[in-house]
PDB file of C-alpha atoms in Angstrom:
ATOM      1  CA  MET A 119      31.024  85.540  23.440  1.00 56.00           C
ATOM      2  CA  THR A 120      33.238  82.897  21.842  1.00 65.00           C
ATOM      3  CA  MET A 121      35.830  82.966  24.647  1.00 71.00           C
ATOM      4  CA  PRO A 122      33.433  81.877  27.462  1.00 83.00           C
ATOM      5  CA  ILE A 123      32.201  79.009  25.270  1.00 87.00           C
ATOM      6  CA  ARG A 124      35.762  77.993  24.428  1.00 86.00           C
ATOM      7  CA  VAL A 125      36.742  78.057  28.121  1.00 85.00           C
ATOM      8  CA  ALA A 126      33.603  76.160  29.156  1.00 89.00           C
ATOM      9  CA  ILE A 127      34.311  73.372  26.665  1.00 90.00           C
ATOM     10  CA  MET A 128      37.917  73.090  27.833  1.00 86.00           C
ATOM     11  CA  GLU A 129      36.891  73.037  31.495  1.00 87.00           C
ATOM     12  CA  VAL A 130      34.276  70.344  30.994  1.00 90.00           C
ATOM     13  CA  ARG A 131      36.703  68.193  28.998  1.00 87.00           C
ATOM     14  CA  ASN A 132      39.327  68.524  31.732  1.00 84.00           C
ATOM     15  CA  GLN A 133      36.869  67.874  34.557  1.00 86.00           C
ATOM     16  CA  ARG A 134      35.600  64.734  32.846  1.00 88.00           C
ATOM     17  CA  ASN A 135      39.039  63.612  31.702  1.00 84.00           C
ATOM     18  CA  GLU A 136      37.835  64.032  28.109  1.00 88.00           C
ATOM     19  CA  ASP A 137      34.935  61.607  28.687  1.00 92.00           C
ATOM     20  CA  ILE A 138      32.447  63.786  26.843  1.00 94.00           C
ATOM     21  CA  ILE A 139      31.556  64.219  23.192  1.00 96.00           C
ATOM     22  CA  PHE A 140      30.918  67.593  21.552  1.00 96.00           C
ATOM     23  CA  LEU A 141      29.368  67.965  18.093  1.00 97.00           C
ATOM     24  CA  ALA A 142      28.602  71.246  16.344  1.00 97.00           C
ATOM     25  CA  SER A 143      27.196  72.412  13.035  1.00 96.00           C
ATOM     26  CA  ALA A 144      29.867  73.501  10.550  1.00 96.00           C
ATOM     27  CA  GLY A 145      27.576  76.208   9.161  1.00 95.00           C
ATOM     28  CA  ASN A 146      25.307  76.788   6.167  1.00 94.00           C
ATOM     29  CA  SER A 147      26.982  79.574   4.225  1.00 92.00           C
ATOM     30  CA  ASP A 148      29.355  78.599   1.437  1.00 88.00           C
ATOM     31  CA  THR A 149      30.970  82.030   1.656  1.00 91.00           C
ATOM     32  CA  ASP A 150      31.918  81.612   5.323  1.00 92.00           C
ATOM     33  CA  ASP A 151      34.527  79.550   7.087  1.00 91.00           C
ATOM     34  CA  GLU A 152      33.663  76.677   9.399  1.00 93.00           C
ATOM     35  CA  SER A 153      31.511  77.953  12.240  1.00 93.00           C
ATOM     36  CA  PHE A 154      32.373  78.315  15.912  1.00 92.00           C
ATOM     37  CA  PRO A 155      32.573  76.134  17.968  1.00 92.00           C
ATOM     38  CA  ALA A 156      32.812  73.405  15.306  1.00 94.00           C
ATOM     39  CA  ARG A 157      36.396  74.439  14.563  1.00 90.00           C
ATOM     40  CA  LEU A 158      37.597  74.024  18.167  1.00 89.00           C
ATOM     41  CA  PRO A 159      39.845  71.114  19.194  1.00 87.00           C
ATOM     42  CA  GLY A 160      37.791  68.434  20.905  1.00 90.00           C
ATOM     43  CA  VAL A 161      34.644  69.349  18.968  1.00 95.00           C
ATOM     44  CA  ILE A 162      33.426  67.276  16.023  1.00 96.00           C
ATOM     45  CA  GLY A 163      32.373  69.628  13.239  1.00 96.00           C
ATOM     46  CA  VAL A 164      29.489  68.262  11.157  1.00 98.00           C
ATOM     47  CA  TYR A 165      28.821  69.028   7.478  1.00 97.00           C
ATOM     48  CA  GLY A 166      25.643  68.161   5.599  1.00 96.00           C
ATOM     49  CA  THR A 167      25.148  65.648   2.787  1.00 96.00           C
ATOM     50  CA  ASP A 168      22.197  64.345   0.814  1.00 94.00           C
ATOM     51  CA  CYS A 169      20.954  60.772   1.131  1.00 92.00           C
ATOM     52  CA  HIS A 170      23.777  59.582  -1.158  1.00 92.00           C
ATOM     53  CA  GLY A 171      26.543  61.262   0.814  1.00 92.00           C
ATOM     54  CA  VAL A 172      26.987  64.127  -1.648  1.00 94.00           C
ATOM     55  CA  ARG A 173      28.061  67.438  -0.112  1.00 94.00           C
ATOM     56  CA  LEU A 174      25.284  70.026   0.229  1.00 95.00           C
ATOM     57  CA  PRO A 175      26.082  73.230  -1.703  1.00 94.00           C
ATOM     58  CA  SER A 176      25.071  75.317   1.311  1.00 93.00           C
ATOM     59  CA  ASN A 177      27.857  73.906   3.494  1.00 95.00           C
ATOM     60  CA  ALA A 178      30.441  76.244   4.972  1.00 94.00           C
ATOM     61  CA  ALA A 179      33.887  76.216   3.397  1.00 93.00           C
ATOM     62  CA  MET A 180      36.057  73.346   4.590  1.00 91.00           C
ATOM     63  CA  PRO A 181      39.183  74.360   6.542  1.00 88.00           C
ATOM     64  CA  ARG A 182      42.192  74.627   4.248  1.00 83.00           C
ATOM     65  CA  ASN A 183      44.443  72.918   6.787  1.00 78.00           C
ATOM     66  CA  ALA A 184      42.099  69.939   7.311  1.00 81.00           C
ATOM     67  CA  ALA A 185      42.809  66.817   5.275  1.00 84.00           C
ATOM     68  CA  ARG A 186      39.233  65.662   5.787  1.00 92.00           C
ATOM     69  CA  VAL A 187      35.976  66.562   7.532  1.00 95.00           C
ATOM     70  CA  LEU A 188      32.912  64.618   8.599  1.00 97.00           C
ATOM     71  CA  GLY A 189      29.383  64.909   7.297  1.00 96.00           C
ATOM     72  CA  THR A 190      26.137  62.989   7.278  1.00 96.00           C
ATOM     73  CA  TYR A 191      22.508  63.190   6.214  1.00 94.00           C
ATOM     74  CA  GLY A 192      21.249  66.770   6.300  1.00 93.00           C
ATOM     75  CA  ALA A 193      18.757  66.543   3.431  1.00 92.00           C
ATOM     76  CA  ASP A 194      16.415  64.056   1.729  1.00 89.00           C
ATOM     77  CA  LEU A 195      15.178  62.917   5.129  1.00 81.00           C
ATOM     78  CA  PRO A 196      11.773  61.246   5.611  1.00 81.00           C
ATOM     79  CA  GLY A 197       8.872  63.638   5.998  1.00 78.00           C
ATOM     80  CA  TRP A 198       8.050  62.419   9.494  1.00 78.00           C
ATOM     81  CA  PHE A 199      11.460  63.654  10.637  1.00 72.00           C
ATOM     82  CA  SER A 200      10.278  67.286  10.463  1.00 73.00           C
ATOM     83  CA  ASP A 201       6.487  66.901  10.590  1.00 77.00           C
ATOM     84  CA  GLU A 202       6.353  67.206  14.367  1.00 74.00           C
ATOM     85  CA  PHE A 203       7.909  70.686  14.121  1.00 73.00           C
ATOM     86  CA  GLY A 204       5.830  71.838  11.158  1.00 74.00           C
ATOM     87  CA  ASP A 205       2.825  73.284  12.957  1.00 75.00           C
ATOM     88  CA  THR A 206       4.632  74.994  15.813  1.00 78.00           C
ATOM     89  CA  TYR A 207       7.751  76.064  13.925  1.00 78.00           C
ATOM     90  CA  PRO A 208       6.933  76.251  10.204  1.00 78.00           C
ATOM     91  CA  ASN A 209       9.936  76.250   7.845  1.00 76.00           C
ATOM     92  CA  ILE A 210      12.363  75.868  10.726  1.00 75.00           C
ATOM     93  CA  CYS A 211      13.506  72.298  10.025  1.00 76.00           C
ATOM     94  CA  GLN A 212      15.214  72.871   6.691  1.00 84.00           C
ATOM     95  CA  PRO A 213      18.034  70.913   5.024  1.00 89.00           C
ATOM     96  CA  GLY A 214      21.485  71.814   6.295  1.00 93.00           C
ATOM     97  CA  THR A 215      24.177  71.145   8.842  1.00 95.00           C
ATOM     98  CA  SER A 216      21.929  71.621  11.882  1.00 93.00           C
ATOM     99  CA  ILE A 217      19.874  68.595  10.876  1.00 92.00           C
ATOM    100  CA  ALA A 218      23.078  66.745  10.016  1.00 96.00           C
ATOM    101  CA  THR A 219      24.415  67.479  13.520  1.00 96.00           C
ATOM    102  CA  ALA A 220      21.262  66.056  15.109  1.00 94.00           C
ATOM    103  CA  VAL A 221      21.562  62.952  12.941  1.00 95.00           C
ATOM    104  CA  MET A 222      25.258  62.601  13.823  1.00 97.00           C
ATOM    105  CA  ALA A 223      24.394  62.880  17.526  1.00 97.00           C
ATOM    106  CA  ALA A 224      21.878  60.061  17.092  1.00 96.00           C
ATOM    107  CA  ILE A 225      24.495  57.929  15.299  1.00 97.00           C
ATOM    108  CA  SER A 226      26.950  58.608  18.136  1.00 97.00           C
ATOM    109  CA  ALA A 227      24.394  57.703  20.799  1.00 97.00           C
ATOM    110  CA  THR A 228      23.642  54.466  18.968  1.00 97.00           C
ATOM    111  CA  LEU A 229      27.345  53.607  18.881  1.00 97.00           C
ATOM    112  CA  LEU A 230      27.669  54.211  22.626  1.00 97.00           C
ATOM    113  CA  ALA A 231      24.662  51.997  23.321  1.00 96.00           C
ATOM    114  CA  TYR A 232      26.108  49.295  21.086  1.00 96.00           C
ATOM    115  CA  ALA A 233      29.521  49.507  22.764  1.00 95.00           C
ATOM    116  CA  THR A 234      27.847  49.168  26.151  1.00 94.00           C
ATOM    117  CA  VAL A 235      26.337  45.783  25.253  1.00 94.00           C
ATOM    118  CA  LEU A 236      29.308  44.521  23.221  1.00 92.00           C
ATOM    119  CA  PRO A 237      30.778  42.469  26.117  1.00 90.00           C
ATOM    120  CA  SER A 238      27.566  40.453  26.284  1.00 92.00           C
ATOM    121  CA  LEU A 239      27.719  39.874  22.514  1.00 93.00           C
ATOM    122  CA  VAL A 240      31.387  39.096  21.877  1.00 90.00           C
ATOM    123  CA  GLY A 241      32.833  38.415  25.323  1.00 87.00           C
ATOM    124  CA  PRO A 242      35.535  40.445  27.114  1.00 83.00           C
ATOM    125  CA  THR A 243      36.575  43.707  25.439  1.00 85.00           C
ATOM    126  CA  HIS A 244      39.784  45.713  25.746  1.00 85.00           C
ATOM    127  CA  HIS A 245      39.815  48.865  27.884  1.00 86.00           C
ATOM    128  CA  VAL A 246      40.600  50.891  24.750  1.00 90.00           C
ATOM    129  CA  LEU A 247      36.852  50.738  24.012  1.00 93.00           C
ATOM    130  CA  ARG A 248      36.421  53.454  26.631  1.00 92.00           C
ATOM    131  CA  ARG A 249      37.926  55.964  24.231  1.00 93.00           C
ATOM    132  CA  LEU A 250      34.621  55.858  22.326  1.00 96.00           C
ATOM    133  CA  TRP A 251      33.224  58.083  25.085  1.00 95.00           C
ATOM    134  CA  THR A 252      35.605  60.889  24.025  1.00 94.00           C
ATOM    135  CA  SER A 253      35.349  63.272  21.084  1.00 95.00           C
ATOM    136  CA  ASP A 254      38.610  61.973  19.608  1.00 93.00           C
ATOM    137  CA  GLY A 255      37.517  58.366  19.904  1.00 95.00           C
ATOM    138  CA  MET A 256      34.033  58.934  18.527  1.00 97.00           C
ATOM    139  CA  GLU A 257      35.428  60.965  15.630  1.00 96.00           C
ATOM    140  CA  ALA A 258      37.808  58.116  14.719  1.00 96.00           C
ATOM    141  CA  VAL A 259      34.977  55.579  14.661  1.00 97.00           C
ATOM    142  CA  LEU A 260      32.739  57.918  12.651  1.00 97.00           C
ATOM    143  CA  TYR A 261      35.494  58.204  10.049  1.00 96.00           C
ATOM    144  CA  ARG A 262      35.587  54.395   9.983  1.00 95.00           C
ATOM    145  CA  MET A 263      31.871  54.506   9.130  1.00 96.00           C
ATOM    146  CA  ALA A 264      32.528  56.801   6.148  1.00 95.00           C
ATOM    147  CA  PRO A 265      33.308  54.494   3.203  1.00 90.00           C
ATOM    148  CA  ASP A 266      34.401  57.058   0.588  1.00 87.00           C
ATOM    149  CA  GLU A 267      38.092  57.574   1.355  1.00 79.00           C
ATOM    150  CA  ASP A 268      38.757  59.578  -1.805  1.00 76.00           C
ATOM    151  CA  SER A 269      36.759  62.616  -0.739  1.00 86.00           C
ATOM    152  CA  ARG A 270      37.743  65.353   1.710  1.00 91.00           C
ATOM    153  CA  LEU A 271      34.176  65.304   2.991  1.00 94.00           C
ATOM    154  CA  ARG A 272      33.798  61.870   4.519  1.00 96.00           C
ATOM    155  CA  ALA A 273      30.087  61.035   4.601  1.00 96.00           C
ATOM    156  CA  VAL A 274      29.119  58.851   7.559  1.00 97.00           C
ATOM    157  CA  LYS A 275      26.810  56.077   6.338  1.00 96.00           C
ATOM    158  CA  PRO A 276      25.818  53.721   9.164  1.00 95.00           C
ATOM    159  CA  PRO A 277      23.847  51.335   6.898  1.00 94.00           C
ATOM    160  CA  VAL A 278      27.012  50.627   4.867  1.00 94.00           C
ATOM    161  CA  PHE A 279      29.045  49.986   8.024  1.00 95.00           C
ATOM    162  CA  TRP A 280      26.515  47.514   9.466  1.00 94.00           C
ATOM    163  CA  LYS A 281      25.882  45.797   6.148  1.00 94.00           C
ATOM    164  CA  ASN A 282      29.553  45.270   5.272  1.00 93.00           C
ATOM    165  CA  ARG A 283      30.303  43.843   8.725  1.00 93.00           C
ATOM    166  CA  SER A 284      27.753  41.120   9.076  1.00 88.00           C
ATOM    167  CA  ASP A 285      28.372  40.102  12.692  1.00 93.00           C
ATOM    168  CA  ASP A 286      29.241  41.659  16.026  1.00 94.00           C
ATOM    169  CA  THR A 287      32.808  40.338  16.029  1.00 93.00           C
ATOM    170  CA  LEU A 288      33.659  42.123  12.777  1.00 94.00           C
ATOM    171  CA  ARG A 289      32.027  45.335  14.000  1.00 95.00           C
ATOM    172  CA  HIS A 290      33.872  45.093  17.300  1.00 94.00           C
ATOM    173  CA  CYS A 291      37.182  44.628  15.463  1.00 94.00           C
ATOM    174  CA  ALA A 292      36.567  47.706  13.285  1.00 94.00           C
ATOM    175  CA  ILE A 293      35.654  49.867  16.280  1.00 96.00           C
ATOM    176  CA  HIS A 294      38.574  48.576  18.345  1.00 94.00           C
ATOM    177  CA  ASP A 295      41.032  49.169  15.499  1.00 93.00           C
ATOM    178  CA  ALA A 296      39.956  52.800  15.130  1.00 94.00           C
ATOM    179  CA  LEU A 297      40.153  53.432  18.875  1.00 94.00           C
ATOM    180  CA  ALA A 298      43.514  51.695  19.212  1.00 92.00           C
ATOM    181  CA  ASP A 299      44.996  54.243  16.815  1.00 91.00           C
ATOM    182  CA  VAL A 300      43.605  57.062  18.981  1.00 90.00           C
ATOM    183  CA  GLU A 301      45.027  55.474  22.133  1.00 88.00           C
ATOM    184  CA  ARG A 302      48.422  55.003  20.500  1.00 86.00           C
ATOM    185  CA  LEU A 303      48.707  58.470  18.960  1.00 84.00           C
ATOM    186  CA  SER A 304      46.979  60.432  21.723  1.00 80.00           C
ATOM    187  CA  PRO A 305      47.265  58.729  25.129  1.00 76.00           C
ATOM    188  CA  ARG A 306      45.072  59.924  27.951  1.00 68.00           C
ATOM    189  CA  ARG A 307      46.527  62.902  29.775  1.00 51.00           C
ATOM    190  CA  GLN A 308      44.939  62.010  33.118  1.00 41.00           C
ATOM    191  CA  ALA A 309      44.008  58.940  35.063  1.00 36.00           C
ATOM    192  CA  THR A 310      40.648  57.635  33.856  1.00 35.00           C
ATOM    193  CA  ALA A 311      42.191  55.053  31.545  1.00 33.00           C
ATOM    194  CA  LEU A 312      45.025  54.486  33.990  1.00 33.00           C
ATOM    195  CA  THR A 313      42.904  54.042  37.111  1.00 36.00           C
ATOM    196  CA  LEU A 314      44.403  51.665  39.641  1.00 35.00           C
ATOM    197  CA  ALA A 315      41.426  50.403  41.593  1.00 38.00           C
ATOM    198  CA  LYS A 316      41.360  48.538  44.837  1.00 37.00           C
ATOM    199  CA  ALA A 317      38.226  46.550  45.638  1.00 37.00           C
ATOM    200  CA  LYS A 318      36.754  47.286  49.040  1.00 40.00           C
ATOM    201  CA  PRO A 319      37.114  44.398  51.514  1.00 39.00           C
ATOM    202  CA  VAL A 320      34.052  42.424  52.523  1.00 37.00           C
ATOM    203  CA  GLY A 321      32.017  44.427  55.003  1.00 38.00           C
ATOM    204  CA  SER A 322      33.857  47.668  54.306  1.00 38.00           C
ATOM    205  CA  GLN A 323      31.975  50.802  53.369  1.00 40.00           C
ATOM    206  CA  GLN A 324      34.879  52.374  51.535  1.00 40.00           C
ATOM    207  CA  GLU A 325      36.690  51.852  48.289  1.00 38.00           C
ATOM    208  CA  THR A 326      40.122  53.149  47.419  1.00 36.00           C
ATOM    209  CA  SER A 327      41.430  54.387  44.089  1.00 37.00           C
ATOM    210  CA  ILE A 328      44.892  55.583  43.126  1.00 35.00           C
ATOM    211  CA  SER A 329      45.526  58.078  40.338  1.00 37.00           C
ATOM    212  CA  LYS A 330      48.267  60.343  39.073  1.00 38.00           C
ATOM    213  CA  ASP A 331      46.627  63.149  41.051  1.00 42.00           C
ATOM    214  CA  PRO A 332      46.009  61.888  44.592  1.00 37.00           C
ATOM    215  CA  ALA A 333      43.986  65.024  45.360  1.00 37.00           C
ATOM    216  CA  LYS A 334      41.388  64.158  42.707  1.00 42.00           C
ATOM    217  CA  GLU A 335      39.019  61.237  43.214  1.00 45.00           C
ATOM    218  CA  VAL A 336      38.400  58.983  40.231  1.00 55.00           C
ATOM    219  CA  LYS A 337      36.105  56.020  40.007  1.00 67.00           C
ATOM    220  CA  PRO A 338      37.794  52.624  39.982  1.00 72.00           C
ATOM    221  CA  ASP A 339      37.541  50.722  36.717  1.00 75.00           C
ATOM    222  CA  ILE A 340      38.526  47.274  38.058  1.00 78.00           C
ATOM    223  CA  LEU A 341      37.659  45.344  41.192  1.00 78.00           C
ATOM    224  CA  GLY A 342      38.574  41.851  42.311  1.00 79.00           C
ATOM    225  CA  ILE A 343      36.165  39.106  43.358  1.00 81.00           C
ATOM    226  CA  ASP A 344      37.486  35.728  44.489  1.00 77.00           C
ATOM    227  CA  GLY A 345      40.845  36.455  42.869  1.00 75.00           C
ATOM    228  CA  HIS A 346      39.413  37.493  39.475  1.00 82.00           C
ATOM    229  CA  PRO A 347      39.457  41.090  38.116  1.00 81.00           C
ATOM    230  CA  PHE A 348      36.293  42.597  36.617  1.00 83.00           C
ATOM    231  CA  ARG A 349      35.635  45.900  34.844  1.00 82.00           C
ATOM    232  CA  ILE A 350      33.265  48.404  36.486  1.00 84.00           C
ATOM    233  CA  ASN A 351      32.065  51.987  35.881  1.00 80.00           C
ATOM    234  CA  TYR A 352      32.774  54.055  32.738  1.00 73.00           C
ATOM    235  CA  ASP A 353      31.628  51.961  29.728  1.00 74.00           C
ATOM    236  CA  VAL A 354      30.113  49.297  32.005  1.00 81.00           C
ATOM    237  CA  PRO A 355      26.322  49.587  32.550  1.00 83.00           C
ATOM    238  CA  GLN A 356      25.457  50.938  35.995  1.00 83.00           C
ATOM    239  CA  HIS A 357      23.379  47.893  36.930  1.00 84.00           C
ATOM    240  CA  ILE A 358      26.395  45.673  36.220  1.00 85.00           C
ATOM    241  CA  THR A 359      28.637  47.818  38.413  1.00 83.00           C
ATOM    242  CA  ASP A 360      25.998  47.767  41.164  1.00 80.00           C
ATOM    243  CA  SER A 361      25.786  43.972  40.915  1.00 84.00           C
ATOM    244  CA  PHE A 362      29.540  43.638  41.409  1.00 82.00           C
ATOM    245  CA  TYR A 363      29.459  45.872  44.478  1.00 80.00           C
ATOM    246  CA  ALA A 364      26.576  43.804  45.864  1.00 79.00           C
ATOM    247  CA  LEU A 365      28.703  40.656  45.488  1.00 80.00           C
ATOM    248  CA  LEU A 366      31.453  42.235  47.572  1.00 71.00           C
ATOM    249  CA  ASP A 367      29.186  42.000  50.602  1.00 62.00           C
ATOM    250  CA  SER A 368      28.959  38.221  50.259  1.00 67.00           C
ATOM    251  CA  ASP A 369      31.340  35.288  50.184  1.00 71.00           C
ATOM    252  CA  VAL A 370      30.535  34.483  46.567  1.00 79.00           C
ATOM    253  CA  LYS A 371      32.853  32.150  44.687  1.00 84.00           C
ATOM    254  CA  TYR A 372      33.909  32.690  41.096  1.00 86.00           C
ATOM    255  CA  GLU A 373      31.954  29.679  39.843  1.00 86.00           C
ATOM    256  CA  ASP A 374      28.755  31.160  41.316  1.00 86.00           C
ATOM    257  CA  ILE A 375      29.054  34.444  39.396  1.00 89.00           C
ATOM    258  CA  SER A 376      26.516  34.726  36.588  1.00 89.00           C
ATOM    259  CA  PRO A 377      27.649  34.507  32.932  1.00 87.00           C
ATOM    260  CA  GLU A 378      26.344  38.052  32.394  1.00 86.00           C
ATOM    261  CA  LEU A 379      28.807  39.385  34.966  1.00 88.00           C
ATOM    262  CA  LYS A 380      31.633  37.085  33.886  1.00 88.00           C
ATOM    263  CA  ALA A 381      31.494  38.791  30.474  1.00 87.00           C
ATOM    264  CA  TYR A 382      33.182  41.774  32.163  1.00 84.00           C
ATOM    265  CA  GLU A 383      36.136  39.814  33.506  1.00 85.00           C
ATOM    266  CA  VAL A 384      39.516  41.253  32.522  1.00 80.00           C
ATOM    267  CA  HIS A 385      41.581  38.779  30.546  1.00 72.00           C
ATOM    268  CA  GLU A 386      45.189  39.727  29.973  1.00 54.00           C
ATOM    269  CA  THR A 387      46.374  39.071  26.449  1.00 43.00           C
ATOM    270  CA  ALA A 388      49.663  37.351  25.814  1.00 40.00           C
ATOM    271  CA  GLY A 389      51.174  40.667  24.796  1.00 40.00           C
ATOM    272  CA  GLU A 390      50.112  42.289  28.030  1.00 41.00           C
ATOM    273  CA  GLU A 391      51.418  39.435  30.152  1.00 42.00           C
ATOM    274  CA  GLN A 392      54.846  39.623  28.511  1.00 42.00           C
ATOM    275  CA  ALA A 393      55.080  43.372  27.905  1.00 45.00           C
ATOM    276  CA  ASP A 394      58.826  43.944  27.587  1.00 46.00           C
ATOM    277  CA  THR A 395      60.581  46.828  29.259  1.00 48.00           C
ATOM    278  CA  SER A 396      64.247  47.621  29.720  1.00 51.00           C
ATOM    279  CA  GLU A 397      64.004  45.719  33.016  1.00 51.00           C
ATOM    280  CA  GLY A 398      62.352  42.632  31.534  1.00 53.00           C
ATOM    281  CA  PRO A 399      58.719  41.470  31.177  1.00 54.00           C
ATOM    282  CA  ARG A 400      56.122  43.569  32.972  1.00 52.00           C
ATOM    283  CA  PRO A 401      52.710  42.117  33.951  1.00 58.00           C
ATOM    284  CA  ALA A 402      49.473  43.977  33.220  1.00 58.00           C
ATOM    285  CA  SER A 403      48.153  43.595  36.763  1.00 59.00           C
ATOM    286  CA  ALA A 404      49.169  42.579  40.251  1.00 60.00           C
ATOM    287  CA  ILE A 405      47.187  41.079  43.116  1.00 53.00           C
ATOM    288  CA  PHE A 406      48.094  42.259  46.605  1.00 52.00           C
ATOM    289  CA  ASP A 407      46.246  41.184  49.734  1.00 49.00           C
ATOM    290  CA  GLY A 408      43.411  39.873  47.569  1.00 46.00           C
ATOM    291  CA  HIS A 409      42.977  43.079  45.580  1.00 53.00           C
ATOM    292  CA  VAL A 410      43.661  43.781  41.909  1.00 54.00           C
ATOM    293  CA  PHE A 411      45.927  46.606  40.771  1.00 59.00           C
ATOM    294  CA  ARG A 412      46.832  47.633  37.209  1.00 56.00           C
ATOM    295  CA  VAL A 413      50.582  47.871  36.759  1.00 58.00           C
ATOM    296  CA  GLY A 414      51.001  47.402  32.991  1.00 56.00           C
ATOM    297  CA  LEU A 415      52.742  49.736  30.571  1.00 51.00           C
ATOM    298  CA  ASP A 416      49.865  52.246  30.852  1.00 53.00           C
ATOM    299  CA  ALA A 417      50.547  52.659  34.594  1.00 57.00           C
ATOM    300  CA  PRO A 418      53.100  55.201  35.856  1.00 57.00           C
ATOM    301  CA  GLN A 419      56.515  53.701  36.675  1.00 58.00           C
ATOM    302  CA  GLN A 420      56.309  54.840  40.295  1.00 56.00           C
ATOM    303  CA  ILE A 421      53.087  52.885  40.743  1.00 59.00           C
ATOM    304  CA  PHE A 422      54.622  49.750  39.232  1.00 54.00           C
ATOM    305  CA  ASN A 423      57.597  50.114  41.571  1.00 61.00           C
ATOM    306  CA  LEU A 424      55.308  49.976  44.622  1.00 58.00           C
ATOM    307  CA  PHE A 425      54.345  46.388  43.787  1.00 54.00           C
ATOM    308  CA  ARG A 426      57.769  45.031  42.886  1.00 56.00           C
TER     309      ARG A 426
END
């Protein structure tokens, strides 16, 4: 039974270019090893702690080859948390890693919601923020939310994270820093983060995207309006993406675009503008026939060569 589950997880991760997050209970027997599928690559195994972040004695044994594991609240939860199950399923909602996994899923969902609105809170964000929608990226940020670095079981404590970073800029910096390490150590294998998007011309019903695999369609992540590039799709709210596409059917000027939409404009940093290669500085993007293309260091060399 484990092989079909393993294959299904791998297939879904590949189909979605890793843009999916898997969490699984580590298990509740201290005489057993970490449960399946929590021990699979690409799956975040979750251990249980009490309200102070102390490891529950019922946890499964931690993997010997793992320097650290993640855990969160699996006990000492408010009574209302399990009351709704009490009548229909008595004694089913007991302390352990299953509850901790549900809590961790809620923490993850909250982080995704927060990341979605970050551009409206702090201004333009780097594309590396998209890695939060992957298991590797979410795991890195969850570790950043676990303050006790001296323990193998790193207890995720959201209240500590929010309290110690008193404003959105500090929180954004902490999240970005964690995700930048993931991007640096484990670059995307496919094209989602490397999408080269071409905005559809005014009046056109088609949009074109270029990826490493021309046979596979990927959504564009940038489009150009009045000579300015804007992020769309992926970590951008759907209503924002829809608004940008609606503007493509008009002759809107940049100064007429609302501040809400301008928050998603792509601003090249100085480092990106002057990214050095063996052939000299390499820009992060190029504009051709009024359309924006990404040609920075994260784009394949053969794509960059097309615009030289």
